[in-house]
Each structure stands twice: as C-alpha cells, then as structure tokens.
CSV table of C-alpha atoms and ligand atoms in Angstrom, one decimal:
chain,number,residue,atom,x,y,z
A,1,UNK,CA,16.7,-7.1,-7.8
A,2,UNK,CA,16.6,-5.9,-11.3
A,3,UNK,CA,15.2,-2.5,-12.4
A,4,UNK,CA,16.0,-2.5,-16.0
A,5,UNK,CA,16.4,1.0,-17.4
A,6,UNK,CA,17.5,2.3,-14.0
A,7,UNK,CA,20.9,0.9,-13.8
A,8,UNK,CA,22.7,-0.8,-10.9
A,9,UNK,CA,22.9,2.3,-8.8
A,10,UNK,CA,19.2,2.6,-8.2
A,11,UNK,CA,18.8,-1.2,-7.7
A,12,UNK,CA,21.6,-1.0,-5.0
A,13,UNK,CA,19.9,2.0,-3.3
A,14,UNK,CA,16.6,0.1,-3.2
A,15,UNK,CA,18.3,-3.0,-1.8
A,16,UNK,CA,20.0,-0.9,0.9
A,17,UNK,CA,16.8,0.7,2.0
A,18,UNK,CA,15.0,-2.7,2.1
A,19,UNK,CA,18.0,-4.3,4.0
A,20,UNK,CA,17.8,-1.4,6.6
A,21,UNK,CA,14.1,-1.8,7.0
A,22,UNK,CA,14.4,-5.6,7.5
A,23,UNK,CA,17.1,-5.1,10.0
A,24,UNK,CA,14.8,-2.8,12.0
A,25,UNK,CA,12.0,-5.4,11.8
A,26,UNK,CA,13.9,-8.3,13.4
A,27,UNK,CA,14.9,-8.9,17.0
A,28,UNK,CA,18.4,-8.2,18.4
A,29,UNK,CA,19.2,-11.9,18.6
A,30,UNK,CA,18.1,-12.7,15.0
A,31,UNK,CA,20.5,-12.8,12.1
A,32,UNK,CA,19.8,-11.5,8.6
A,33,UNK,CA,21.8,-12.0,5.4
A,34,UNK,CA,21.4,-11.3,1.8
A,35,UNK,CA,21.7,-14.5,-0.1
A,36,UNK,CA,22.1,-12.8,-3.5
A,37,UNK,CA,19.9,-11.1,-6.0
A,38,UNK,CA,16.7,-10.0,-4.1
A,39,UNK,CA,16.8,-12.9,-1.7
A,40,UNK,CA,17.3,-12.4,2.0
A,41,UNK,CA,17.5,-15.1,4.8
A,42,UNK,CA,16.5,-14.5,8.4
A,43,UNK,CA,17.5,-16.8,11.1
A,44,UNK,CA,15.3,-16.6,14.2
A,45,UNK,CA,16.2,-18.6,17.3
A,46,UNK,CA,14.0,-19.8,20.1
A,47,UNK,CA,10.7,-18.6,18.7
A,48,UNK,CA,7.5,-19.6,20.5
A,49,UNK,CA,6.1,-21.9,17.9
A,50,UNK,CA,3.6,-20.7,15.2
A,51,UNK,CA,2.4,-17.7,17.1
A,52,UNK,CA,5.9,-16.1,17.5
A,53,UNK,CA,6.6,-16.9,13.8
A,54,UNK,CA,3.4,-15.1,12.7
A,55,UNK,CA,4.4,-12.0,14.6
A,56,UNK,CA,7.8,-11.9,12.9
A,57,UNK,CA,6.2,-12.5,9.5
A,58,UNK,CA,4.0,-9.6,10.0
A,59,UNK,CA,6.8,-7.3,11.1
A,60,UNK,CA,8.9,-8.4,8.0
A,61,UNK,CA,5.9,-7.7,5.7
A,62,UNK,CA,5.3,-4.4,7.2
A,63,UNK,CA,8.8,-3.3,6.0
A,64,UNK,CA,7.3,-3.3,2.5
A,65,UNK,CA,4.2,-1.3,3.3
A,66,UNK,CA,5.7,2.1,2.3
A,67,UNK,CA,7.0,2.5,-1.2
A,68,UNK,CA,10.8,2.9,-1.6
A,69,UNK,CA,11.7,6.3,-2.9
A,70,UNK,CA,15.0,6.8,-4.6
A,71,UNK,CA,15.5,10.1,-6.3
A,72,UNK,CA,12.3,10.8,-8.1
A,73,UNK,CA,11.5,7.1,-8.7
A,74,UNK,CA,9.1,5.2,-6.5
A,75,UNK,CA,9.0,1.4,-6.1
A,76,UNK,CA,6.1,-0.5,-4.6
A,77,UNK,CA,7.7,-3.8,-3.5
A,78,UNK,CA,6.5,-6.8,-1.7
A,79,UNK,CA,8.1,-9.9,-0.2
A,80,UNK,CA,7.3,-13.5,-0.6
A,81,UNK,CA,8.2,-15.4,2.5
A,82,UNK,CA,9.1,-19.1,2.9
A,83,UNK,CA,9.5,-20.5,6.3
A,84,UNK,CA,11.1,-23.7,7.5
A,85,UNK,CA,11.2,-24.7,11.2
A,86,UNK,CA,14.0,-26.4,13.2
A,87,UNK,CA,14.0,-29.3,13.8
A,88,UNK,CA,10.7,-30.4,12.0
A,89,UNK,CA,11.9,-29.3,8.5
A,90,UNK,CA,15.6,-30.1,8.8
A,91,UNK,CA,18.4,-30.3,11.3
A,92,UNK,CA,21.2,-28.7,9.2
A,93,UNK,CA,21.5,-25.3,7.7
A,94,UNK,CA,21.5,-26.6,4.1
A,95,UNK,CA,18.2,-28.5,4.4
A,96,UNK,CA,16.5,-25.7,6.3
A,97,UNK,CA,17.5,-23.1,3.7
A,98,UNK,CA,16.5,-25.4,0.8
A,99,UNK,CA,13.1,-26.0,2.3
A,100,UNK,CA,12.6,-22.4,3.1
A,101,UNK,CA,13.4,-21.6,-0.6
A,102,UNK,CA,10.9,-24.2,-1.8
A,103,UNK,CA,8.3,-22.6,0.5
A,104,UNK,CA,9.2,-19.2,-0.8
A,105,UNK,CA,8.5,-20.3,-4.4
A,106,UNK,CA,5.1,-21.6,-3.3
A,107,UNK,CA,4.5,-18.2,-1.6
A,108,UNK,CA,5.5,-16.4,-4.8
A,109,UNK,CA,2.9,-18.3,-6.7
A,110,UNK,CA,0.2,-17.5,-4.2
A,111,UNK,CA,0.5,-13.8,-5.0
A,112,UNK,CA,2.4,-10.7,-3.8
A,113,UNK,CA,3.2,-10.3,-0.2
A,114,UNK,CA,2.3,-13.8,1.0
A,115,UNK,CA,4.1,-16.4,3.2
A,116,UNK,CA,4.1,-20.2,3.3
A,117,UNK,CA,5.3,-22.7,5.8
A,118,UNK,CA,7.3,-25.5,4.4
A,119,UNK,CA,5.4,-28.8,4.2
A,120,UNK,CA,6.8,-32.1,2.9
A,121,UNK,CA,4.7,-32.2,-0.2
A,122,UNK,CA,6.4,-29.1,-1.4
A,123,UNK,CA,9.5,-31.1,-2.3
A,124,UNK,CA,7.4,-33.1,-4.7
A,125,UNK,CA,6.0,-29.9,-5.9
A,126,UNK,CA,9.5,-28.4,-6.5
A,127,UNK,CA,10.3,-31.4,-8.6
A,128,UNK,CA,7.1,-31.0,-10.6
A,129,UNK,CA,7.8,-27.4,-11.1
A,130,UNK,CA,11.2,-28.0,-12.5
A,131,UNK,CA,9.5,-30.5,-14.9
A,132,UNK,CA,6.8,-28.1,-15.9
A,133,UNK,CA,9.4,-25.4,-16.6
A,134,UNK,CA,11.2,-27.8,-18.9
A,135,UNK,CA,7.8,-28.6,-20.6
A,136,UNK,CA,6.9,-25.0,-21.0
A,137,UNK,CA,10.3,-24.3,-22.6
A,138,UNK,CA,9.1,-26.5,-25.5
A,139,UNK,CA,5.5,-25.8,-25.4
A,140,UNK,CA,5.7,-22.9,-28.0
A,141,UNK,CA,7.6,-25.0,-30.5
A,142,UNK,CA,5.4,-28.0,-30.0
A,143,UNK,CA,2.4,-25.9,-30.7
A,144,UNK,CA,0.8,-26.6,-27.4
A,145,UNK,CA,-0.3,-23.0,-26.7
A,146,UNK,CA,-3.6,-21.8,-27.7
A,147,UNK,CA,-5.0,-18.3,-27.7
A,148,UNK,CA,-8.6,-17.6,-26.7
A,149,UNK,CA,-10.5,-14.4,-27.3
A,150,UNK,CA,-13.0,-12.8,-25.0
A,151,UNK,CA,-15.4,-10.2,-26.6
A,152,UNK,CA,-15.6,-6.7,-25.2
A,153,UNK,CA,-18.9,-5.0,-25.7
A,154,UNK,CA,-19.8,-1.4,-25.9
A,155,UNK,CA,-22.5,-0.4,-23.5
A,156,UNK,CA,-23.5,2.4,-25.8
A,157,UNK,CA,-24.8,0.2,-28.6
A,158,UNK,CA,-24.1,-3.4,-27.7
A,159,UNK,CA,-21.4,-3.8,-30.5
A,160,UNK,CA,-18.3,-5.9,-30.0
A,161,UNK,CA,-15.5,-3.3,-29.8
A,162,UNK,CA,-12.6,-5.6,-29.2
A,163,UNK,CA,-11.4,-9.0,-27.8
A,164,UNK,CA,-9.0,-9.7,-25.0
A,165,UNK,CA,-6.6,-12.5,-25.9
A,166,UNK,CA,-6.0,-15.1,-23.1
A,167,UNK,CA,-3.5,-17.9,-23.4
A,168,UNK,CA,-4.2,-21.6,-22.7
A,169,UNK,CA,-1.8,-24.4,-22.6
A,170,UNK,CA,-2.7,-27.9,-23.8
A,171,UNK,CA,-0.2,-29.9,-21.8
A,172,UNK,CA,0.3,-33.4,-23.3
A,173,UNK,CA,-0.2,-35.1,-19.9
A,174,UNK,CA,-1.9,-32.6,-17.7
A,175,UNK,CA,-4.5,-31.5,-20.2
A,176,UNK,CA,-5.7,-27.9,-20.5
A,177,UNK,CA,-4.0,-25.5,-18.2
A,178,UNK,CA,-5.2,-22.0,-17.3
A,179,UNK,CA,-2.7,-19.1,-17.2
A,180,UNK,CA,-2.8,-19.0,-13.4
A,181,UNK,CA,-1.1,-22.4,-13.5
A,182,UNK,CA,1.9,-21.4,-15.6
A,183,UNK,CA,2.2,-17.6,-16.1
A,184,UNK,CA,4.0,-17.1,-12.8
A,185,UNK,CA,6.4,-19.9,-13.7
A,186,UNK,CA,7.0,-18.3,-17.1
A,187,UNK,CA,7.8,-15.0,-15.5
A,188,UNK,CA,10.2,-16.4,-12.9
A,189,UNK,CA,12.1,-18.4,-15.5
A,190,UNK,CA,12.2,-15.7,-18.2
A,191,UNK,CA,10.1,-17.9,-20.5
A,192,UNK,CA,7.5,-15.1,-20.6
A,193,UNK,CA,9.5,-13.3,-23.2
A,194,UNK,CA,9.2,-16.0,-26.0
A,195,UNK,CA,5.7,-16.9,-24.7
A,196,UNK,CA,4.6,-13.3,-24.8
A,197,UNK,CA,6.0,-12.8,-28.3
A,198,UNK,CA,4.1,-15.9,-29.4
A,199,UNK,CA,0.9,-14.5,-27.9
A,200,UNK,CA,1.5,-11.1,-29.5
A,201,UNK,CA,2.2,-12.6,-33.0
A,202,UNK,CA,-0.8,-14.9,-32.8
A,203,UNK,CA,-3.2,-12.2,-31.7
A,204,UNK,CA,-2.0,-9.8,-34.4
A,205,UNK,CA,-2.2,-12.5,-37.1
A,206,UNK,CA,-5.8,-13.3,-35.9
A,207,UNK,CA,-7.1,-9.8,-35.9
A,208,UNK,CA,-5.5,-9.1,-39.3
A,209,UNK,CA,-7.2,-12.2,-40.6
A,210,UNK,CA,-10.6,-11.1,-39.3
A,211,UNK,CA,-10.3,-7.8,-41.0
A,212,UNK,CA,-9.3,-9.4,-44.2
A,213,UNK,CA,-12.5,-11.5,-44.0
A,214,UNK,CA,-14.5,-8.3,-43.8
A,215,UNK,CA,-15.2,-8.7,-40.1
A,216,UNK,CA,-14.9,-5.8,-37.7
A,217,UNK,CA,-13.3,-7.2,-34.5
A,218,UNK,CA,-12.3,-3.7,-33.2
A,219,UNK,CA,-9.1,-4.1,-31.2
A,220,UNK,CA,-7.4,-7.2,-29.9
A,221,UNK,CA,-5.9,-6.7,-26.4
A,222,UNK,CA,-2.8,-8.5,-25.4
A,223,UNK,CA,-1.6,-8.9,-21.8
A,224,UNK,CA,1.9,-7.7,-21.1
A,225,UNK,CA,3.8,-9.0,-18.0
A,226,UNK,CA,5.9,-6.7,-15.8
A,227,UNK,CA,9.0,-8.5,-17.0
A,228,UNK,CA,8.1,-7.7,-20.6
A,229,UNK,CA,7.6,-4.1,-19.8
A,230,UNK,CA,11.0,-4.1,-18.0
A,231,UNK,CA,12.7,-5.2,-21.2
A,232,UNK,CA,13.5,-2.6,-23.8
A,233,UNK,CA,13.2,-5.1,-26.6
A,234,UNK,CA,9.4,-5.0,-26.1
A,235,UNK,CA,9.4,-2.1,-28.5
A,236,UNK,CA,11.3,-4.0,-31.2
A,237,UNK,CA,9.2,-7.0,-30.7
A,238,UNK,CA,6.0,-5.0,-31.2
A,239,UNK,CA,7.3,-3.3,-34.3
A,240,UNK,CA,8.5,-6.5,-35.9
A,241,UNK,CA,5.3,-8.4,-35.2
A,242,UNK,CA,3.2,-5.6,-36.6
A,243,UNK,CA,5.3,-5.6,-39.7
A,244,UNK,CA,5.4,-9.3,-40.2
A,245,UNK,CA,1.7,-9.9,-39.6
A,246,UNK,CA,0.4,-6.9,-41.5
A,247,UNK,CA,-1.5,-5.9,-38.4
A,248,UNK,CA,-2.2,-2.1,-38.1
A,249,UNK,CA,-1.1,-0.6,-34.8
A,250,UNK,CA,-4.6,0.7,-34.2
A,251,UNK,CA,-5.9,-2.9,-34.2
A,252,UNK,CA,-3.7,-3.7,-31.2
A,253,UNK,CA,-4.1,-2.8,-27.6
A,254,UNK,CA,-1.7,-3.7,-24.8
A,255,UNK,CA,-2.9,-4.3,-21.3
A,256,UNK,CA,-0.3,-3.4,-18.6
A,257,UNK,CA,-1.1,-4.0,-15.0
A,258,UNK,CA,-1.2,-1.1,-12.7
A,259,UNK,CA,1.3,-2.7,-10.4
A,260,UNK,CA,3.8,-3.4,-13.2
A,261,UNK,CA,3.7,0.3,-14.2
A,262,UNK,CA,4.0,1.5,-10.6
A,263,UNK,CA,7.1,-0.6,-9.8
A,264,UNK,CA,8.9,0.6,-12.8
A,265,UNK,CA,7.6,4.1,-13.1
A,266,UNK,CA,10.2,6.0,-15.1
A,267,UNK,CA,11.1,3.3,-17.5
A,268,UNK,CA,7.5,2.2,-18.0
A,269,UNK,CA,6.6,5.7,-19.0
A,270,UNK,CA,9.3,5.9,-21.6
A,271,UNK,CA,8.5,2.5,-23.1
A,272,UNK,CA,4.8,3.4,-23.1
A,273,UNK,CA,5.3,6.7,-24.8
A,274,UNK,CA,7.3,5.0,-27.6
A,275,UNK,CA,4.6,2.3,-28.0
A,276,UNK,CA,2.0,5.1,-28.2
A,277,UNK,CA,4.1,6.7,-30.9
A,278,UNK,CA,4.0,3.5,-32.9
A,279,UNK,CA,0.2,3.9,-32.7
A,280,UNK,CA,-0.6,1.1,-30.3
A,281,UNK,CA,-3.3,1.8,-27.7
A,282,UNK,CA,-2.5,1.1,-24.0
A,283,UNK,CA,-4.8,0.1,-21.3
A,284,UNK,CA,-4.2,-0.2,-17.5
A,285,UNK,CA,-5.3,-3.6,-16.3
A,286,UNK,CA,-6.5,-4.5,-12.8
A,287,UNK,CA,-7.0,-0.9,-12.1
A,288,UNK,CA,-7.7,0.0,-8.5
A,289,UNK,CA,-5.3,-2.6,-7.0
A,290,UNK,CA,-1.9,-0.9,-7.5
A,291,UNK,CA,-1.9,2.4,-5.7
A,292,UNK,CA,-1.2,4.6,-8.6
A,293,UNK,CA,-1.0,8.3,-7.8
A,294,UNK,CA,-3.4,10.5,-9.7
A,295,UNK,CA,-0.6,12.9,-10.6
A,296,UNK,CA,1.1,10.0,-12.2
A,297,UNK,CA,-1.8,8.7,-14.1
A,298,UNK,CA,-2.2,12.0,-15.8
A,299,UNK,CA,1.3,11.7,-17.3
A,300,UNK,CA,0.8,8.2,-18.7
A,301,UNK,CA,0.1,7.8,-22.4
A,302,UNK,CA,-2.9,5.5,-21.8
A,303,UNK,CA,-6.4,5.4,-23.4
A,304,UNK,CA,-8.2,3.1,-21.1
A,305,UNK,CA,-8.7,2.0,-17.5
A,306,UNK,CA,-9.8,-1.5,-16.9
A,307,UNK,CA,-11.5,-1.7,-13.5
A,308,UNK,CA,-10.4,-4.8,-11.6
A,309,UNK,CA,-12.9,-7.6,-11.5
A,310,UNK,CA,-12.7,-7.8,-7.7
A,311,UNK,CA,-14.6,-4.5,-7.6
A,312,UNK,CA,-17.3,-5.8,-10.0
A,313,UNK,CA,-17.9,-9.0,-8.3
A,314,UNK,CA,-20.1,-7.6,-5.5
A,315,UNK,CA,-20.8,-4.3,-7.0
A,316,UNK,CA,-24.6,-4.8,-6.9
A,317,UNK,CA,-24.6,-5.6,-3.1
A,318,UNK,CA,-21.5,-3.9,-1.7
A,319,UNK,CA,-21.7,-0.1,-1.3
A,320,UNK,CA,-18.0,0.3,-1.0
A,321,UNK,CA,-17.3,-1.5,-4.2
A,322,UNK,CA,-20.0,0.4,-5.9
A,323,UNK,CA,-18.5,3.7,-4.7
A,324,UNK,CA,-15.0,2.7,-6.0
A,325,UNK,CA,-16.5,1.7,-9.4
A,326,UNK,CA,-18.3,5.0,-9.5
A,327,UNK,CA,-15.1,6.9,-8.6
A,328,UNK,CA,-13.0,5.1,-11.3
A,329,UNK,CA,-15.6,5.8,-13.9
A,330,UNK,CA,-15.7,9.5,-12.9
A,331,UNK,CA,-11.9,9.6,-12.9
A,332,UNK,CA,-11.8,8.1,-16.5
A,333,UNK,CA,-14.2,10.8,-17.6
A,334,UNK,CA,-12.1,13.6,-16.1
A,335,UNK,CA,-8.9,12.3,-17.6
A,336,UNK,CA,-10.7,11.6,-20.9
A,337,UNK,CA,-10.0,7.8,-20.7
A,338,UNK,CA,-12.3,5.0,-21.7
A,339,UNK,CA,-13.4,2.8,-18.9
A,340,UNK,CA,-14.0,-0.9,-19.2
A,341,UNK,CA,-15.3,-3.3,-16.5
A,342,UNK,CA,-14.2,-6.9,-16.6
A,343,UNK,CA,-15.8,-9.9,-14.8
A,344,UNK,CA,-19.3,-8.8,-15.5
A,345,UNK,CA,-21.5,-11.9,-14.8
A,346,UNK,CA,-25.0,-10.6,-14.2
A,347,UNK,CA,-27.6,-8.3,-15.6
A,348,UNK,CA,-27.7,-6.3,-12.3
A,349,UNK,CA,-24.0,-5.5,-12.7
A,350,UNK,CA,-24.5,-4.4,-16.2
A,351,UNK,CA,-27.4,-2.1,-15.2
A,352,UNK,CA,-25.3,-0.5,-12.5
A,353,UNK,CA,-22.3,0.0,-14.8
A,354,UNK,CA,-24.5,1.5,-17.6
A,355,UNK,CA,-26.1,3.9,-15.1
A,356,UNK,CA,-22.7,5.0,-13.9
A,357,UNK,CA,-21.6,5.7,-17.5
A,358,UNK,CA,-19.1,2.8,-18.0
A,359,UNK,CA,-18.1,2.5,-21.7
A,360,UNK,CA,-17.3,-1.1,-22.3
A,361,UNK,CA,-17.9,-4.4,-20.5
A,362,UNK,CA,-16.4,-7.9,-20.6
A,363,UNK,CA,-17.4,-11.0,-18.8
A,364,UNK,CA,-19.1,-14.3,-18.7
A,365,UNK,CA,-22.5,-12.5,-19.0
A,366,UNK,CA,-21.6,-11.9,-22.6
A,367,UNK,CA,-19.2,-14.7,-23.4
A,368,UNK,CA,-16.3,-16.7,-22.1
A,369,UNK,CA,-12.9,-16.5,-23.8
A,370,UNK,CA,-13.4,-18.5,-27.0
A,371,UNK,CA,-11.1,-20.3,-29.4
A,372,UNK,CA,-10.4,-18.3,-32.5
A,373,UNK,CA,-13.0,-20.0,-34.7
A,374,UNK,CA,-15.8,-19.5,-32.2
A,375,UNK,CA,-14.8,-15.9,-31.6
A,376,UNK,CA,-15.0,-15.3,-35.3
A,377,UNK,CA,-18.5,-16.9,-35.3
A,378,UNK,CA,-19.5,-14.8,-32.3
A,379,UNK,CA,-18.5,-11.8,-34.3
A,380,UNK,CA,-20.2,-12.9,-37.5
A,381,UNK,CA,-23.5,-13.5,-35.7
A,382,UNK,CA,-23.3,-10.3,-33.7
A,383,UNK,CA,-22.6,-8.2,-36.8
A,384,UNK,CA,-25.2,-10.0,-38.8
A,385,UNK,CA,-27.8,-9.0,-36.2
A,386,UNK,CA,-26.6,-5.5,-35.8
A,387,UNK,CA,-26.4,-4.7,-39.5
A,388,UNK,CA,-30.0,-5.7,-39.6
A,389,UNK,CA,-30.8,-3.4,-36.7
A,390,UNK,CA,-28.7,-0.3,-37.5
A,391,UNK,CA,-28.0,-0.4,-41.2
A,392,UNK,CA,-27.0,3.2,-41.5
A,393,UNK,CA,-24.2,3.2,-38.9
A,394,UNK,CA,-20.8,3.1,-40.6
A,395,UNK,CA,-18.4,0.5,-39.2
A,396,UNK,CA,-15.5,2.2,-37.6
A,397,UNK,CA,-13.0,1.7,-34.8
A,398,UNK,CA,-14.1,3.6,-31.8
B,401,C2E,P1,-6.7,-10.9,-16.5
B,401,C2E,O1,-5.8,-10.2,-17.5
B,401,C2E,O2,-7.2,-10.1,-15.4
B,401,C2E,O3,-7.8,-11.6,-17.4
B,401,C2E,C1,-9.1,-11.8,-17.0
B,401,C2E,C2,-9.4,-13.1,-16.4
B,401,C2E,O4,-10.7,-13.2,-15.9
B,401,C2E,C3,-9.3,-14.2,-17.5
B,401,C2E,O5,-8.8,-15.4,-16.8
B,401,C2E,C4,-10.8,-14.4,-17.9
B,401,C2E,O6,-11.0,-15.7,-18.5
B,401,C2E,C5,-11.4,-14.2,-16.6
B,401,C2E,N1,-12.8,-13.8,-16.7
B,401,C2E,C6,-13.3,-13.2,-17.8
B,401,C2E,N2,-14.7,-12.9,-17.6
B,401,C2E,C7,-14.9,-13.3,-16.3
B,401,C2E,C8,-16.2,-13.4,-15.5
B,401,C2E,O7,-17.2,-12.9,-15.9
B,401,C2E,N3,-16.0,-13.9,-14.3
B,401,C2E,C9,-14.9,-14.4,-13.8
B,401,C2E,N4,-14.9,-15.0,-12.6
B,401,C2E,N5,-13.7,-14.5,-14.6
B,401,C2E,C10,-13.8,-13.9,-15.8
B,401,C2E,P2,-7.7,-16.3,-17.4
B,401,C2E,O8,-7.9,-16.5,-18.9
B,401,C2E,O9,-7.6,-17.6,-16.5
B,401,C2E,O10,-6.4,-15.5,-17.2
B,401,C2E,C11,-5.9,-15.2,-15.9
B,401,C2E,C12,-4.8,-14.2,-15.9
B,401,C2E,O11,-3.6,-14.7,-16.6
B,401,C2E,C13,-5.1,-12.9,-16.7
B,401,C2E,O12,-5.8,-12.1,-15.9
B,401,C2E,C14,-3.7,-12.4,-17.1
B,401,C2E,O13,-3.2,-11.7,-16.0
B,401,C2E,C15,-2.9,-13.7,-17.3
B,401,C2E,N6,-2.8,-13.9,-18.7
B,401,C2E,C16,-3.7,-14.6,-19.6
B,401,C2E,N7,-3.1,-14.6,-20.8
B,401,C2E,C17,-1.9,-14.0,-20.7
B,401,C2E,C18,-0.9,-13.7,-21.7
B,401,C2E,O14,-1.0,-14.0,-22.9
B,401,C2E,N8,0.2,-13.0,-21.3
B,401,C2E,C19,0.3,-12.6,-20.0
B,401,C2E,N9,1.4,-12.0,-19.6
B,401,C2E,N10,-0.6,-12.9,-19.0
B,401,C2E,C20,-1.7,-13.6,-19.4
B,402,CA,CA1,-6.0,-8.5,-18.8
B,403,CA,CA1,-7.6,-7.9,-15.2
C-alpha cells in the first residue's frame, strides 16, 4: 500500500488498521494473512456454498466503509475481492491462490469495492492481459495512441470555452479501444506515467497550435490519474511540457477525480497548490461520487466542479438526482467555483441545468469527442457563426 508523500509510517498504520478490521470481519475458524503490499488472503473452510460466501464478502467489504484516519490524514479505501472455491477451482493451495488472484484483477477492473468469482475463462483473460500490457508498453512509441477532444460549451452565451482531451488506442489487431479498456491496466502497471505524459504533451501542443492559428479554444482539460497525482514528478512534468510546447499555463486545465484527491488528501493539496502556482487551472472530476468533506473542499486550490454524469443521466426524471445537481451548483456558487455538467445528451437536461445556473456543459448533445482536425473544424465553424452574431464581444478566456 503506497501513500507517496506520506512515508512508510503512515502506510504501515493504515495497513494495521485494515488488518485489524479484516480480522474482526472473519469467523474464528478462518485464517487471514497478508501476502505482501496491499494484498491479503483469507482462507474460509466449510462455507455453505455461494450464500455463505456472499455473506463473508459483505462483511469483508464493510470493513472498508469507514475511512481510515491516521493523524490528521484520512483515507477512503476499498477492496477488490477475488474468490476461488475448493475443489472446483483447484485442489492445491498454489492453484487456489493463483485463481483467486486472477479473479481479483478482474474485480479491480470492474471498479472499486467489487468482487469476482473465479471462472475458467479468466485464465485466458489473464494471458490476454499480460499481452495487452506488453502492447501498451510500446503503444506510445509506435504512435498508436490518439487524443480526441470534446467541446465544453458555456450556457451563458453558447461559446466553446474549452475541450476535454480523451485518449484512444488504435490497437494493431484489436482496433480502436476506449480508455475503459486500458486505463486501469495502465494504472496497475505504472504505464500511466509515460502515457499520461504523452497525453499532456499532445494536448498542450494542440491547444498551442489552435491559438497560433488564431482560433480561441479556451482551455484544454487533461485527465490526471490518482497514480500521477501520487507522484511528485507530476509538477516537473507539467512545467517541462509547458515550456517545451510553448503552451501557456492558463490554456491548460487538469481534471483530478474527487476520489483520487480524497485518498491522498495532504499530498494532493500540496501538489495541487504548486500546480496552481504554476498557473494551471484545476477541476474536480466525477464530483459527487467521492465523499469529499465540505471543510476540505474549501481548502483546495480548485476553480471548477465537474458534476458526475451519473447525476445528469436521469436528472430530468429523477427528483433525487435533480436535487443533487441543484445542491452542487449552489455549492459551486457559494465557494465561487465554476460548475460544469458532463454527459448532457438532451435538450431537457440542458434546460434544467440552465435554469439551475450551471455554467458550462459537455456531452453528446453538443458533440462527441472529436479527432484534432475535426475539433479544430468545430471551433472554426462555431466561431465563424458567433462572430457573425456578436461582433462586439472581445475574445477572451473566461
Ligand atoms: P471521464 O473523465 O469521466 O470522461 C468522460 C467520458 O464520458 C468520456 O468517455 C466521454 O467520451 C464520455 N461522454 C462524453 N459525453 C457523453 C454523453 O453525453 N453521454 C455519455 N454516455 N458519455 C459521454 P471515454 O472517452 O470513454 O473516457 C472514459 C474515462 O477514461 C474518462 O472518464 C477518464 O476517466 C478516462 N480517461 C480518458 N482519457 C484519459 C487520459 O488521457 N488519462 C487518464 N488518466 N484517464 C483518461
Ligand atoms: Ca474527465
Ligand atoms: Ca467525469
């Protein structure tokens, strides 16, 4: 379990607390061991088939419900659980462990706090995964990655105020792959660092080019993974890339997910403050899904909240979602933060967001993420129309 910037002492304390909670969650006759790093194994004998297993999984997961507090740092953790059953999935310890491990990786991919039973196809999957990792290692050099750009539109005047950059992978055999199919792998393997640097450099180069062509793309937003935020070199990378590409800091925005900030609170704040000092704008991505405390939010050097698309999806029909969206917008206003809604697909959603005072929108209703050339064209057309409509308005970064 790594908490860069916190040192081993804190990591050890977190592990101890988790180990204690897990011990409390299992039965007297069960065995628990730490396999290394942040991996634990639990051996449970004579369970009553799936039902008993499910009950145990729930108890183990419940151990992660409350954040772990060490000193004044708070860690929101979750477990990915892989399960192998005796004798169906193996008759010796080695095979059972290996298959549980494979199932755990599958669980990790499915998202935080999930579990998976081992099934035979997973072995094939584990082999594929290893191959994919080897391929991804070379993807950057082979020029297989591509960056697409999704416009962000101001609800005030309909202008494009920025683009979110979203990575795609043209795999030589598998064809076009969406980030969901390889970002988790990149994070697990550490490949996210070179990949993230490529994305940052490409986005900065692109936005600089647009400005040099006389276009006004606003800001380009780049997604930053938790692992990148947990690495102090992020700051150097950002500075170097800005210098090398000629990109001005105010043309760049970094999107950090709420959960990545909340699991690395202290360090995240210090890295974020320095980024802010460089002049780069920061946004919280997937806002509403990561349990941030309000006291905390106030201290963060951020400019923007990005409401998670899960709240936008049914906002027109679902009262609870509408209430959450309303609350986030009000919160943004109070804290003097811009609020952007993503995943906007319909006119009804737009109407509601506008009525509530949301500043910026992004979603299929306006445009999908586009290859650079098409995004440039989108910008050209939009600005062509808007200069016809409002000739007096000076072009400026909002
Ligand atoms: P995200 O940051 O939440 O990005 C928004 C995702 O929603 C994108 O999916 C986008 O294409 C999709 N989307 C946009 N508008 C709509 C809409 O109206 N409806 C629906 N249903 N979806 C919409 P995409 O491109 O597949 O990216 C998925 C995730 O992968 C991103 O989620 C982000 O977390 C991650 N990702 C993408 N590019 C990068 C990157 O360069 N670095 C890192 N670390 N993560 C990335
Ligand atoms: Ca994002
Ligand atoms: Ca998001």
